[in-house]
Coordinates of C-alpha atoms and ligand atoms in Angstrom, one line a residue:
M1062 CA 0.0 -0.2 -0.3
K1063 CA 1.3 3.5 -0.7
I1064 CA 2.4 5.3 2.3
R1065 CA 1.6 8.8 2.5
I1066 CA 3.6 9.8 5.5
L1067 CA 6.4 12.3 4.5
S1068 CA 6.1 15.8 4.5
L1069 CA 6.9 17.7 1.3
L1070 CA 10.2 19.0 3.1
V1071 CA 11.3 15.4 4.3
C1072 CA 10.7 14.5 0.6
F1073 CA 12.9 17.2 -0.7
T1074 CA 15.7 16.4 1.8
L1075 CA 15.5 12.9 0.9
S1076 CA 15.8 13.4 -2.6
S1077 CA 18.8 15.6 -2.2
L1078 CA 20.4 12.9 -0.3
F1079 CA 19.6 10.2 -2.4
T1080 CA 19.5 11.7 -5.9
D1081 CA 22.6 11.3 -7.7
V1082 CA 22.2 14.6 -9.8
S1083 CA 25.3 13.8 -11.9
A1084 CA 23.9 10.4 -13.1
Q1085 CA 20.5 12.4 -14.0
K1086 CA 22.5 15.1 -16.1
N1087 CA 25.1 13.0 -17.6
N1088 CA 23.9 11.4 -21.1
S1089 CA 26.9 9.0 -21.1
S1090 CA 26.8 7.8 -17.9
I1091 CA 25.4 4.0 -17.6
P1092 CA 21.5 3.2 -16.8
S1093 CA 21.1 3.2 -13.3
L1094 CA 18.5 3.2 -10.6
V1095 CA 18.2 6.5 -8.4
K1096 CA 16.0 7.2 -5.4
Q1097 CA 13.7 10.0 -5.5
G1098 CA 11.5 10.9 -2.7
N1099 CA 10.0 7.5 -1.6
A1100 CA 10.2 6.1 -5.3
Y1101 CA 12.8 5.0 -7.6
N1102 CA 13.6 6.3 -11.0
L1103 CA 15.5 4.2 -13.9
I1104 CA 17.9 6.7 -15.3
V1105 CA 18.6 6.0 -18.9
D1106 CA 20.6 8.6 -21.2
G1107 CA 21.0 10.8 -18.5
K1108 CA 17.2 11.1 -17.7
P1109 CA 14.4 9.3 -15.6
F1110 CA 12.9 6.8 -17.9
I1111 CA 9.4 4.9 -17.6
I1112 CA 9.5 1.4 -19.2
L1113 CA 6.3 0.9 -21.6
G1114 CA 7.4 -2.5 -22.4
G1115 CA 6.4 -5.7 -23.7
E1116 CA 8.3 -9.2 -23.8
L1117 CA 8.8 -11.2 -26.6
G1118 CA 7.8 -14.9 -26.9
N1119 CA 10.6 -17.2 -25.5
S1120 CA 11.9 -17.9 -29.3
S1121 CA 10.9 -14.8 -31.4
F1122 CA 14.4 -12.9 -30.7
T1123 CA 16.6 -15.7 -32.3
S1124 CA 16.3 -14.3 -36.0
L1125 CA 16.6 -11.2 -38.1
E1126 CA 13.9 -12.5 -40.4
Y1127 CA 11.4 -13.6 -37.8
M1128 CA 11.6 -10.4 -36.0
K1129 CA 11.1 -8.4 -39.3
P1130 CA 7.3 -8.2 -39.2
V1131 CA 7.4 -7.9 -35.4
W1132 CA 9.4 -4.3 -35.0
P1133 CA 6.4 -2.3 -36.7
K1134 CA 4.0 -3.8 -34.3
L1135 CA 5.9 -2.8 -31.5
K1136 CA 6.3 0.6 -32.8
M1137 CA 2.4 0.8 -33.7
M1138 CA 1.7 0.0 -29.8
N1139 CA 4.2 2.8 -28.8
L1140 CA 6.6 0.7 -26.7
N1141 CA 9.8 2.2 -25.8
T1142 CA 11.6 -1.0 -24.6
V1143 CA 11.4 -4.9 -25.6
L1144 CA 12.3 -7.5 -23.2
V1145 CA 14.1 -10.0 -24.9
P1146 CA 16.3 -13.3 -24.1
V1147 CA 19.6 -14.2 -24.7
Y1148 CA 20.3 -18.0 -24.8
W1149 CA 23.3 -19.5 -23.3
E1150 CA 23.5 -22.0 -25.8
L1151 CA 23.4 -19.7 -28.9
I1152 CA 26.3 -17.3 -27.4
E1153 CA 28.6 -20.2 -26.2
P1154 CA 27.8 -23.1 -28.7
V1155 CA 31.3 -24.3 -27.7
E1156 CA 32.9 -23.9 -24.5
G1157 CA 35.0 -20.6 -24.4
K1158 CA 34.3 -19.6 -27.8
F1159 CA 31.5 -17.0 -28.0
E1160 CA 29.2 -16.0 -30.6
F1161 CA 27.4 -12.4 -30.5
D1162 CA 26.9 -11.6 -34.3
L1163 CA 23.2 -12.5 -34.0
Y1164 CA 22.5 -10.3 -31.1
D1165 CA 24.5 -7.6 -32.2
K1166 CA 22.5 -7.6 -35.5
L1167 CA 19.3 -7.6 -33.3
I1168 CA 20.5 -4.8 -31.0
K1169 CA 21.1 -2.7 -34.1
E1170 CA 17.5 -3.4 -35.3
A1171 CA 16.4 -2.3 -32.0
R1172 CA 18.2 0.9 -32.2
N1173 CA 16.9 1.5 -35.8
N1174 CA 13.3 1.3 -34.1
N1175 CA 14.4 3.7 -31.4
L1176 CA 13.7 0.7 -28.9
K1177 CA 15.7 0.2 -25.4
L1178 CA 16.2 -3.5 -24.5
V1179 CA 16.0 -5.4 -21.6
L1180 CA 18.0 -8.5 -21.6
L1181 CA 17.1 -11.8 -19.9
W1182 CA 19.6 -14.0 -19.5
F1183 CA 18.4 -17.8 -20.2
G1184 CA 21.6 -19.0 -18.6
S1185 CA 21.3 -21.9 -15.9
W1186 CA 17.7 -21.6 -15.4
K1187 CA 14.5 -20.7 -17.6
N1188 CA 11.2 -21.4 -15.6
S1189 CA 13.4 -23.8 -13.1
M1190 CA 14.6 -26.0 -16.2
S1191 CA 17.9 -25.6 -17.7
S1192 CA 16.9 -26.0 -21.3
H1193 CA 19.0 -22.9 -22.6
A1194 CA 22.2 -24.5 -21.2
P1195 CA 24.6 -25.3 -24.4
A1196 CA 25.0 -29.2 -25.5
W1197 CA 28.3 -29.2 -24.0
V1198 CA 26.9 -28.7 -20.5
K1199 CA 24.1 -31.0 -21.1
K1200 CA 25.7 -33.7 -22.3
D1201 CA 28.4 -33.8 -19.4
Q1202 CA 26.5 -34.7 -16.4
Q1203 CA 29.4 -35.6 -14.5
R1204 CA 31.0 -32.1 -14.6
F1205 CA 27.9 -30.3 -14.9
P1206 CA 25.6 -32.1 -12.1
R1207 CA 21.8 -31.9 -11.8
V1208 CA 19.4 -31.6 -9.0
K1209 CA 17.7 -34.9 -7.9
D1210 CA 14.2 -35.0 -6.7
N1211 CA 13.0 -36.8 -3.5
N1212 CA 13.0 -39.9 -5.3
G1213 CA 16.6 -39.5 -6.3
K1214 CA 15.6 -38.9 -10.0
S1215 CA 17.7 -36.5 -11.9
H1216 CA 16.0 -33.6 -14.2
E1217 CA 17.2 -31.2 -16.7
I1218 CA 18.1 -28.6 -14.0
L1219 CA 21.6 -27.6 -13.0
T1220 CA 22.1 -28.1 -9.2
P1221 CA 22.9 -24.8 -7.8
F1222 CA 25.5 -26.5 -5.4
S1223 CA 28.0 -27.2 -7.8
E1224 CA 31.0 -24.8 -8.4
E1225 CA 31.5 -26.1 -11.8
N1226 CA 28.0 -25.2 -12.6
L1227 CA 28.4 -21.7 -11.2
N1228 CA 31.8 -21.2 -13.1
A1229 CA 30.5 -21.9 -16.1
D1230 CA 27.5 -19.6 -16.1
I1231 CA 29.7 -16.9 -14.7
K1232 CA 32.0 -17.1 -17.9
A1233 CA 29.3 -16.9 -20.1
F1234 CA 27.4 -14.0 -18.6
A1235 CA 30.5 -12.1 -18.0
A1236 CA 31.5 -12.7 -21.5
L1237 CA 28.0 -11.3 -22.6
M1238 CA 28.5 -8.0 -20.2
K1239 CA 32.0 -7.4 -21.6
H1240 CA 30.6 -7.6 -25.1
I1241 CA 27.5 -5.3 -24.1
K1242 CA 29.9 -2.8 -22.5
A1243 CA 32.3 -3.0 -25.7
F1244 CA 29.1 -2.9 -28.3
D1245 CA 26.6 -0.7 -26.5
Q1246 CA 28.1 1.5 -23.8
K1247 CA 27.8 4.8 -26.0
N1248 CA 24.3 4.1 -27.1
H1249 CA 22.5 2.7 -23.9
T1250 CA 20.2 0.1 -26.1
V1251 CA 20.4 -2.3 -23.3
I1252 CA 19.1 -0.6 -20.0
M1253 CA 18.6 -3.3 -17.8
I1254 CA 19.5 -7.1 -17.4
Q1255 CA 17.5 -10.0 -15.7
P1256 CA 20.0 -12.7 -14.7
E1257 CA 18.1 -16.2 -15.1
N1258 CA 14.5 -16.6 -15.6
E1259 CA 11.7 -17.5 -12.7
I1260 CA 14.3 -19.7 -10.9
G1261 CA 12.9 -22.4 -8.6
M1262 CA 13.0 -26.1 -7.5
L1263 CA 10.7 -28.6 -9.2
P1264 CA 9.2 -31.1 -8.7
S1265 CA 10.3 -31.3 -4.9
A1266 CA 10.8 -28.4 -2.6
K1267 CA 14.7 -29.1 -2.3
D1268 CA 17.4 -30.6 -4.3
Y1269 CA 18.5 -34.1 -3.2
N1270 CA 21.9 -34.3 -4.9
P1271 CA 24.3 -35.2 -2.5
L1272 CA 26.3 -31.9 -2.8
A1273 CA 22.6 -30.5 -1.7
N1274 CA 22.0 -33.0 1.3
K1275 CA 25.6 -32.2 2.6
K1276 CA 24.8 -28.6 2.9
F1277 CA 21.5 -29.3 4.2
Q1278 CA 23.2 -31.1 7.2
E1279 CA 25.7 -27.9 8.0
S1280 CA 24.6 -25.2 10.1
V1281 CA 23.1 -22.2 8.6
P1282 CA 25.7 -19.9 7.3
L1283 CA 26.5 -16.9 9.5
E1284 CA 26.3 -14.5 6.7
L1285 CA 22.4 -15.5 6.5
M1286 CA 22.1 -15.5 10.4
H1287 CA 23.8 -12.0 10.9
Y1288 CA 21.4 -10.7 8.2
L1289 CA 18.6 -11.9 10.0
I1290 CA 19.5 -10.8 13.4
K1291 CA 20.3 -7.6 12.2
N1292 CA 17.2 -6.9 10.3
K1293 CA 14.9 -8.7 12.6
E1294 CA 12.4 -5.8 12.9
K1295 CA 11.8 -5.4 9.2
L1296 CA 11.6 -9.1 8.0
V1297 CA 8.4 -9.8 6.3
P1298 CA 5.9 -11.1 9.0
E1299 CA 5.2 -14.5 7.4
F1300 CA 8.8 -15.4 7.4
K1301 CA 9.4 -13.6 10.7
E1302 CA 6.7 -16.0 12.1
V1303 CA 8.6 -19.1 10.6
W1304 CA 11.7 -18.1 12.6
A1305 CA 9.6 -17.0 15.6
K1306 CA 8.0 -20.6 16.0
N1307 CA 11.5 -22.1 16.4
G1308 CA 12.1 -19.5 19.1
F1309 CA 14.6 -17.3 17.0
K1310 CA 17.5 -19.5 17.3
E1311 CA 20.5 -18.0 16.2
S1312 CA 22.7 -21.0 15.3
G1313 CA 21.8 -24.5 14.1
T1314 CA 21.0 -26.6 11.1
W1315 CA 18.3 -25.3 8.8
E1316 CA 15.7 -27.8 10.4
E1317 CA 16.7 -26.6 13.8
I1318 CA 16.5 -23.2 13.0
F1319 CA 13.4 -23.1 11.0
G1320 CA 11.5 -26.5 11.8
K1321 CA 11.0 -29.5 9.8
G1322 CA 8.9 -29.4 6.5
T1323 CA 8.9 -28.1 2.9
H1324 CA 8.9 -24.5 4.2
T1325 CA 12.3 -25.1 5.4
D1326 CA 13.6 -26.9 2.2
E1327 CA 12.5 -23.9 0.4
I1328 CA 14.2 -21.4 2.5
F1329 CA 17.2 -23.5 2.3
M1330 CA 17.1 -23.6 -1.5
A1331 CA 16.5 -20.0 -1.8
W1332 CA 19.5 -19.4 0.1
Y1333 CA 21.8 -21.2 -2.5
F1334 CA 19.8 -20.2 -5.7
S1335 CA 20.1 -16.7 -4.3
K1336 CA 23.8 -17.1 -3.7
F1337 CA 24.5 -18.3 -7.0
T1338 CA 22.4 -15.7 -8.7
D1339 CA 24.3 -13.1 -6.8
A1340 CA 27.6 -14.4 -7.8
V1341 CA 26.6 -14.3 -11.5
A1342 CA 25.3 -10.8 -11.3
K1343 CA 28.1 -9.6 -9.6
A1344 CA 30.4 -11.0 -12.2
G1345 CA 28.5 -9.0 -14.8
K1346 CA 28.4 -5.8 -12.7
E1347 CA 32.0 -5.8 -12.2
I1348 CA 32.2 -5.4 -15.9
F1349 CA 29.2 -3.4 -16.7
P1350 CA 26.9 -2.3 -13.9
L1351 CA 23.8 -2.2 -15.7
P1352 CA 20.7 -2.6 -13.3
M1353 CA 19.9 -6.3 -12.5
Y1354 CA 16.5 -7.8 -11.3
V1355 CA 15.1 -11.4 -10.8
N1356 CA 11.4 -12.4 -11.8
A1357 CA 9.3 -14.6 -10.0
A1358 CA 6.9 -17.4 -11.0
L1359 CA 4.0 -16.7 -8.3
N1360 CA 2.6 -19.3 -6.1
R1361 CA -1.0 -20.0 -6.0
P1362 CA -2.8 -19.8 -2.7
G1363 CA -2.2 -23.1 -0.7
A1364 CA 0.0 -24.6 -3.4
K1365 CA 3.0 -26.6 -2.2
P1366 CA 6.5 -25.4 -3.0
G1367 CA 8.0 -27.9 -5.5
L1368 CA 4.8 -29.6 -6.5
G1369 CA 2.5 -26.6 -7.0
Y1370 CA 5.0 -23.9 -7.8
P1371 CA 8.9 -23.5 -8.2
S1372 CA 10.1 -23.6 -4.8
A1373 CA 12.6 -21.0 -3.5
G1374 CA 12.1 -18.5 -6.3
P1375 CA 12.4 -14.6 -5.3
L1376 CA 9.0 -14.7 -3.9
P1377 CA 7.5 -12.4 -1.2
H1378 CA 7.1 -15.0 1.7
I1379 CA 11.2 -15.7 1.5
M1380 CA 12.3 -12.2 0.2
D1381 CA 14.3 -11.9 3.0
I1382 CA 16.5 -15.0 2.3
W1383 CA 16.7 -13.3 -1.4
K1384 CA 17.8 -9.7 -0.5
A1385 CA 20.3 -11.5 2.0
G1386 CA 21.7 -14.0 -0.5
A1387 CA 21.7 -11.8 -3.4
P1388 CA 22.4 -7.9 -2.5
T1389 CA 23.7 -7.4 -6.0
I1390 CA 20.1 -7.9 -7.2
D1391 CA 18.5 -4.3 -7.4
F1392 CA 15.0 -5.8 -7.2
L1393 CA 12.6 -8.7 -7.4
S1394 CA 9.9 -8.6 -9.7
P1395 CA 6.5 -10.5 -10.0
D1396 CA 5.3 -12.0 -13.3
F1397 CA 1.5 -12.1 -13.5
Y1398 CA -0.6 -14.8 -15.0
F1399 CA -3.4 -14.9 -12.4
P1400 CA -5.3 -12.0 -11.4
N1401 CA -4.5 -10.4 -8.1
I1402 CA -2.1 -7.7 -9.0
K1403 CA -2.9 -5.4 -6.0
H1404 CA -2.4 -8.3 -3.5
W1405 CA 1.0 -9.6 -5.1
S1406 CA 2.4 -5.9 -5.9
D1407 CA 1.5 -4.8 -2.2
L1408 CA 3.6 -7.7 -1.0
F1409 CA 6.6 -7.3 -3.3
T1410 CA 6.8 -3.3 -2.7
R1411 CA 7.5 -4.2 1.1
Q1412 CA 11.0 -2.9 2.3
G1413 CA 11.2 -0.5 -0.4
N1414 CA 11.5 -2.9 -3.2
P1415 CA 11.0 -1.1 -6.5
L1416 CA 8.0 -2.4 -8.5
F1417 CA 8.7 -3.5 -12.2
I1418 CA 6.6 -5.8 -14.0
P1419 CA 8.3 -8.0 -16.5
E1420 CA 5.7 -10.2 -17.5
H1421 CA 2.1 -10.1 -17.5
A1422 CA -0.3 -12.2 -19.4
F1423 CA -1.3 -10.2 -22.4
D1424 CA -4.8 -10.0 -21.8
K1425 CA -7.7 -7.2 -21.9
T1426 CA -6.8 -6.0 -18.5
V1427 CA -3.0 -4.7 -19.5
A1428 CA -4.0 -1.1 -20.6
A1429 CA -5.6 -0.4 -17.3
K1430 CA -2.9 -2.2 -15.3
A1431 CA -0.1 -0.4 -16.8
A1432 CA -1.6 3.1 -15.8
F1433 CA -2.4 1.7 -12.3
T1434 CA 1.2 0.3 -11.5
I1435 CA 2.8 3.2 -12.9
G1436 CA 0.5 5.6 -11.0
H1437 CA 0.2 3.7 -7.7
Y1438 CA 3.2 2.2 -7.2
E1439 CA 5.3 4.5 -9.1
A1440 CA 6.6 1.5 -10.9
I1441 CA 9.8 1.6 -13.1
G1442 CA 7.8 0.0 -15.9
F1443 CA 5.3 -2.6 -17.3
S1444 CA 5.5 -5.3 -19.9
P1445 CA 2.9 -7.8 -21.0
F1446 CA 4.5 -11.3 -22.2
S1447 CA 4.2 -12.5 -26.1
I1448 CA 3.6 -8.9 -26.9
E1449 CA 4.3 -9.7 -30.7
S1450 CA 1.3 -11.9 -30.5
V1451 CA -1.2 -8.8 -30.9
K1452 CA -3.4 -9.1 -33.9
E1453 CA -4.3 -5.4 -34.4
P1454 CA -1.5 -3.5 -33.1
E1455 CA -3.1 -0.1 -34.2
N1456 CA -6.3 -0.5 -32.3
E1457 CA -4.7 -2.1 -29.1
P1458 CA -5.3 -0.5 -26.1
L1459 CA -2.5 -0.8 -24.5
G1460 CA -0.7 1.1 -27.3
K1461 CA -3.2 3.9 -26.9
I1462 CA -2.3 4.0 -22.9
Y1463 CA 1.2 3.9 -23.9
K1464 CA 1.2 6.9 -26.1
M1465 CA -0.6 8.9 -23.3
I1466 CA 1.8 7.7 -20.5
D1467 CA 4.6 8.6 -22.8
Q1468 CA 3.2 12.1 -23.0
I1469 CA 2.7 12.6 -19.4
T1470 CA 5.9 11.1 -18.2
P1471 CA 7.9 14.3 -17.4
L1472 CA 4.9 15.2 -15.3
V1473 CA 5.1 11.6 -13.6
I1474 CA 8.7 11.7 -13.0
S1475 CA 8.9 15.6 -11.6
N1476 CA 6.3 14.6 -9.3
R1477 CA 7.4 11.2 -8.1
G1478 CA 7.9 10.2 -4.9
Q1479 CA 6.1 12.9 -3.2
N1480 CA 2.5 11.4 -2.9
K1481 CA 1.5 13.5 -6.0
V1482 CA 1.0 10.5 -8.3
E1483 CA -1.7 8.1 -8.0
G1484 CA -3.2 5.0 -10.1
V1485 CA -6.3 3.4 -9.8
L1486 CA -7.6 0.0 -11.4
F1487 CA -11.4 -0.9 -11.4
D1488 CA -13.8 -4.0 -12.2
K1489 CA -17.2 -4.6 -10.7
E1490 CA -15.8 -6.4 -7.5
N1491 CA -13.6 -3.2 -6.8
K1492 CA -15.6 0.2 -8.4
E1493 CA -14.1 2.6 -6.2
S1494 CA -11.0 4.1 -4.6
V1495 CA -10.3 7.2 -2.1
F1496 CA -7.1 9.0 -1.9
R1497 CA -5.8 12.3 -1.0
F1498 CA -3.6 14.8 -3.1
G1499 CA -2.9 17.8 -0.7
D1500 CA -6.1 19.2 0.8
Y1501 CA -8.1 17.3 -1.6
E1502 CA -9.9 13.9 -1.1
F1503 CA -10.6 12.3 -4.6
T1504 CA -13.0 9.8 -4.9
V1505 CA -12.4 7.8 -8.3
K1506 CA -14.9 5.0 -9.4
H1507 CA -15.7 2.9 -12.5
S1508 CA -17.4 4.8 -15.0
N1509 CA -20.2 2.1 -15.2
T1510 CA -21.2 3.4 -11.6
L1511 CA -22.7 6.3 -13.8
G1512 CA -24.8 3.6 -15.5
Y1513 CA -24.2 5.5 -19.0
D1514 CA -22.7 2.8 -20.9
A1515 CA -24.5 -0.9 -22.0
D1516 CA -21.6 -2.4 -20.1
A1517 CA -22.9 -1.5 -16.7
K1518 CA -25.9 -4.1 -17.0
N1519 CA -23.0 -6.9 -18.1
E1520 CA -22.2 -9.5 -15.3
V1521 CA -18.6 -8.8 -15.7
W1522 CA -17.5 -5.1 -16.3
E1523 CA -14.4 -4.2 -18.4
T1524 CA -11.2 -3.6 -16.3
T1525 CA -10.6 0.2 -16.3
G1526 CA -8.0 2.3 -14.9
A1527 CA -6.3 5.5 -14.9
L1528 CA -3.0 7.5 -13.8
I1529 CA -3.4 10.9 -12.0
V1530 CA -0.7 13.5 -11.3
Q1531 CA -0.9 16.7 -9.1
T1532 CA 1.0 19.3 -10.9
N1533 CA 0.0 22.3 -8.6
Q1534 CA -2.3 22.9 -5.5
N1535 CA -5.2 22.9 -7.8
E1536 CA -4.0 21.3 -11.0
F1537 CA -4.0 17.9 -12.1
Y1538 CA -3.7 15.7 -15.1
F1539 CA -5.0 12.3 -15.6
I1540 CA -4.7 9.6 -18.5
G1541 CA -7.0 6.6 -18.4
F1542 CA -10.2 5.3 -19.5
G1543 CA -13.6 4.2 -17.5
V1544 CA -13.2 6.5 -14.9
V1545 CA -15.1 9.3 -13.1
L1546 CA -13.5 11.4 -10.6
T1547 CA -15.1 13.7 -7.6
F1548 CA -13.6 15.8 -5.0
K1549 CA -14.0 17.1 -1.5
N1550 CA -11.8 19.9 0.5
I1551 CA -10.9 17.8 3.6
R1552 CA -8.8 20.3 5.1
H1553 CA -11.5 22.8 4.7
P1554 CA -14.4 20.9 4.7
E1555 CA -16.8 23.8 5.0
L1556 CA -15.9 24.7 1.4
N1557 CA -17.3 23.2 -1.7
V1558 CA -14.9 22.0 -4.6
G1559 CA -16.0 23.2 -7.7
I1560 CA -14.3 22.3 -11.4
L1561 CA -12.8 25.4 -12.9
K1562 CA -11.8 24.1 -16.0
V1563 CA -11.4 20.7 -17.8
D1564 CA -9.6 20.2 -21.2
E1565 CA -8.9 17.2 -23.3
G1566 CA -5.2 17.4 -25.0
K1567 CA -1.9 16.2 -25.8
F1568 CA 1.4 17.0 -25.3
E1569 CA 3.5 18.0 -28.3
N1570 CA 7.2 18.7 -27.9
N1571 CA 6.5 18.7 -24.1
K1572 CA 4.0 21.6 -24.6
W1573 CA 0.3 21.0 -23.7
K1574 CA -2.1 21.5 -26.5
V1575 CA -6.0 21.5 -26.0
I1576 CA -7.9 19.3 -28.4
R1577 CA -11.4 19.7 -26.7
H1578 CA -12.8 21.9 -23.9
L1579 CA -14.7 19.6 -21.9
N1580 CA -18.0 20.9 -19.9
G1581 CA -21.9 20.7 -20.0
D1582 CA -22.6 16.7 -20.3
Q1583 CA -18.9 15.8 -20.6
T1584 CA -18.6 17.0 -16.8
H1585 CA -22.1 16.3 -15.8
Q1586 CA -22.5 20.1 -15.6
G1587 CA -19.6 20.6 -13.5
R1588 CA -20.2 17.8 -11.2
H1589 CA -17.4 15.3 -12.4
V1590 CA -14.5 14.8 -14.6
R1591 CA -14.5 11.4 -16.5
A1592 CA -13.4 9.5 -19.2
L1593 CA -15.8 6.6 -20.3
L1594 CA -15.3 3.2 -21.5
N1595 CA -13.3 3.4 -24.8
E1596 CA -12.4 6.8 -24.3
Y1597 CA -8.6 6.7 -23.8
S1598 CA -8.3 10.5 -22.7
L1599 CA -5.7 12.6 -21.5
Q1600 CA -7.2 15.4 -19.6
R1601 CA -5.9 18.3 -17.6
F1602 CA -8.3 19.9 -14.9
E1603 CA -8.4 22.5 -12.4
L1604 CA -10.3 22.7 -9.2
Y1605 CA -11.4 25.6 -7.0
N1606 CA -13.3 26.2 -3.6
Y1607 CA -16.4 28.0 -2.8
E1608 CA -18.5 28.6 0.2
Ligands
DGJ2815 C1 6.6 -17.3 -17.6 C2 8.1 -17.3 -18.2 O1 8.9 -16.6 -17.5 C3 8.4 -17.0 -19.8 O2 9.5 -16.9 -20.1 C4 7.2 -17.8 -20.5 O3 7.7 -19.0 -20.5 C5 5.9 -17.8 -20.1 N1 5.8 -18.1 -18.5 C6 4.7 -18.8 -20.4 O4 3.7 -18.3 -20.3

C-alpha cells in the first residue's frame, strides 16, 4: 500500500540526499536506479525513464527474419522497450568460444526502431529448467551435475550446489556483459538485465543431489544468520513467524532453526539459488554495472513448494532470504499470470523493493494495469508477455495508453516520490478508490457506476484504470479510461469544491495542446471529471473552492 507519510519538506531533503544529480545530467552515464523521495527512477541516457514495454515470446528474438514483421507492431503500440531473451546455448555453442553476431544485429535493429532492450539471461535456469544450457553442458552430467528430486531422479535442472556449474554460468554471463559494454556503452540500447528466469526447484521443494544433502546437514551460514539478526524488525511477517515458531534460534542446522517441513526445504534452496544468482550478477556488474533484477513465478494460494509452484524463487514470503543472499540484485519482480495484481504488488513493494512488472499475461486488462501500476506503485515499468502476438496493433488499448503515458511521463517523473502521483484500477468487484492529494480527497469510481454505458448491465465489467498527477495545488492531469472523479476539500470541509476547467489534449514537444474543452454533459455540468469506456483520454483539470 502507498504510504503517504513524508511531508514535502522531508521528501525534498530525502531526494537531495539520495538523488545522484550527476547521474541524471550525464548523458553518457550507464543506466542506473536512483531514489527520488519514496520512489525509484530508472535513469537512461541521463534522464528518468519509464519502461513502456513488452516481452517477446521465448523463441522470437533468435532471427532477423522472424523479427522483421515484429518491429513495426511494437512501434505501432508505442513501446519504448522490449524484453528479450539471450540464450546461453546460442552465445557459447562451444565452450569458451563466444558468438554475439546475431545479438549485435538484433540490437542494431532495436536501435533503428528507437527501442531500448532489457536482456533476459536464459543461462542456468529458465522456468526452473536448464533447457538453454549449451549442449556441452547438457551432455556432461558428471562435470555439470543436476538436481535430484525426493525419489533420487535427475532432472534437466543444473544444481546450484556445484562450483563447476556456477563457474560455467559466470564465464558466459561475464562474456555477455563484456560484449555489451564494448558494443553498446555509448548507445545504451540495453538498459537493464534479468539474470536467469523464474528460478525455482521442481518437482520437489528441495534438491536431493548429494552436494545439496551435505549442505542441508550443515549449520545455516553465519552470513544469513547475521542478516536475519540485524534486520529482525523489518523481516516480512510471514517469514518472521516461521523463525519465531522455533524460538528465534541464532545457530543450528536449517531444520533446527526453521523446523522440519517443505517450508524449510524452500528457505534452504532460496539461500543457495540467491547466492548463485548473486555471484553471476556480481561478475557481470563488475564488468558493466547495469541494473539487474530477478523475476518470480508466483505461488497460487495453498500450493505447495516444488509440487504446486517452483520452490524457492524470489517470492514475497522468502524475500528476506533473497535480499540477504543476493544484495547485488537491485529488485525482485513478479510475473503475473493470475489476477490479483494489488495483492501481489503490495507484497513485492515491501521493504522499499521497487516495482517492475516484466511479465503479465497479454490479456484485456493490461492497458488499465499499466496506468494503475505506474501511478499507484510508481513502477519502473510494465511489460505484457508475448507482445508480438497482438492481432491489431493499431487498435490495441495498451498502445493507446502507452502513448498517453509517454506524453505525461515528464509530469509523472517530476512529481514522483512526493505523494502527488496515483493510480486506480477498477472492475465490478472493486469499483471505487479514495485517496488524498494535498487538501483534496479524490473519490474515483468505475465509469459504469454512472450507468451511462450498456456495459454497466453486464455481469462482468471491463477492467478500467487511470494514472493521475497533481502538478500544482489545484491543477491535475490524468490519463485513463472508464473512470469518473469527484472531489472534496478535507482540510476545509466547509468549502465546496468546484471544477474550474477541464481540457482534453495532448503534449506536443512537451507543450500542452488543447484538443477539446470539456464541459456540459461531458462533466455532468461541472459535477465530475471523467473518461468513459473506450475513451482513452488525457485531460488537464483545475479545481477551486467556494463557500
Ligand atoms: C513465464 C516465463 O518467464 C516466460 O518465459 C514464459 O515461459 C511464460 N511463463 C509462458 O507463459
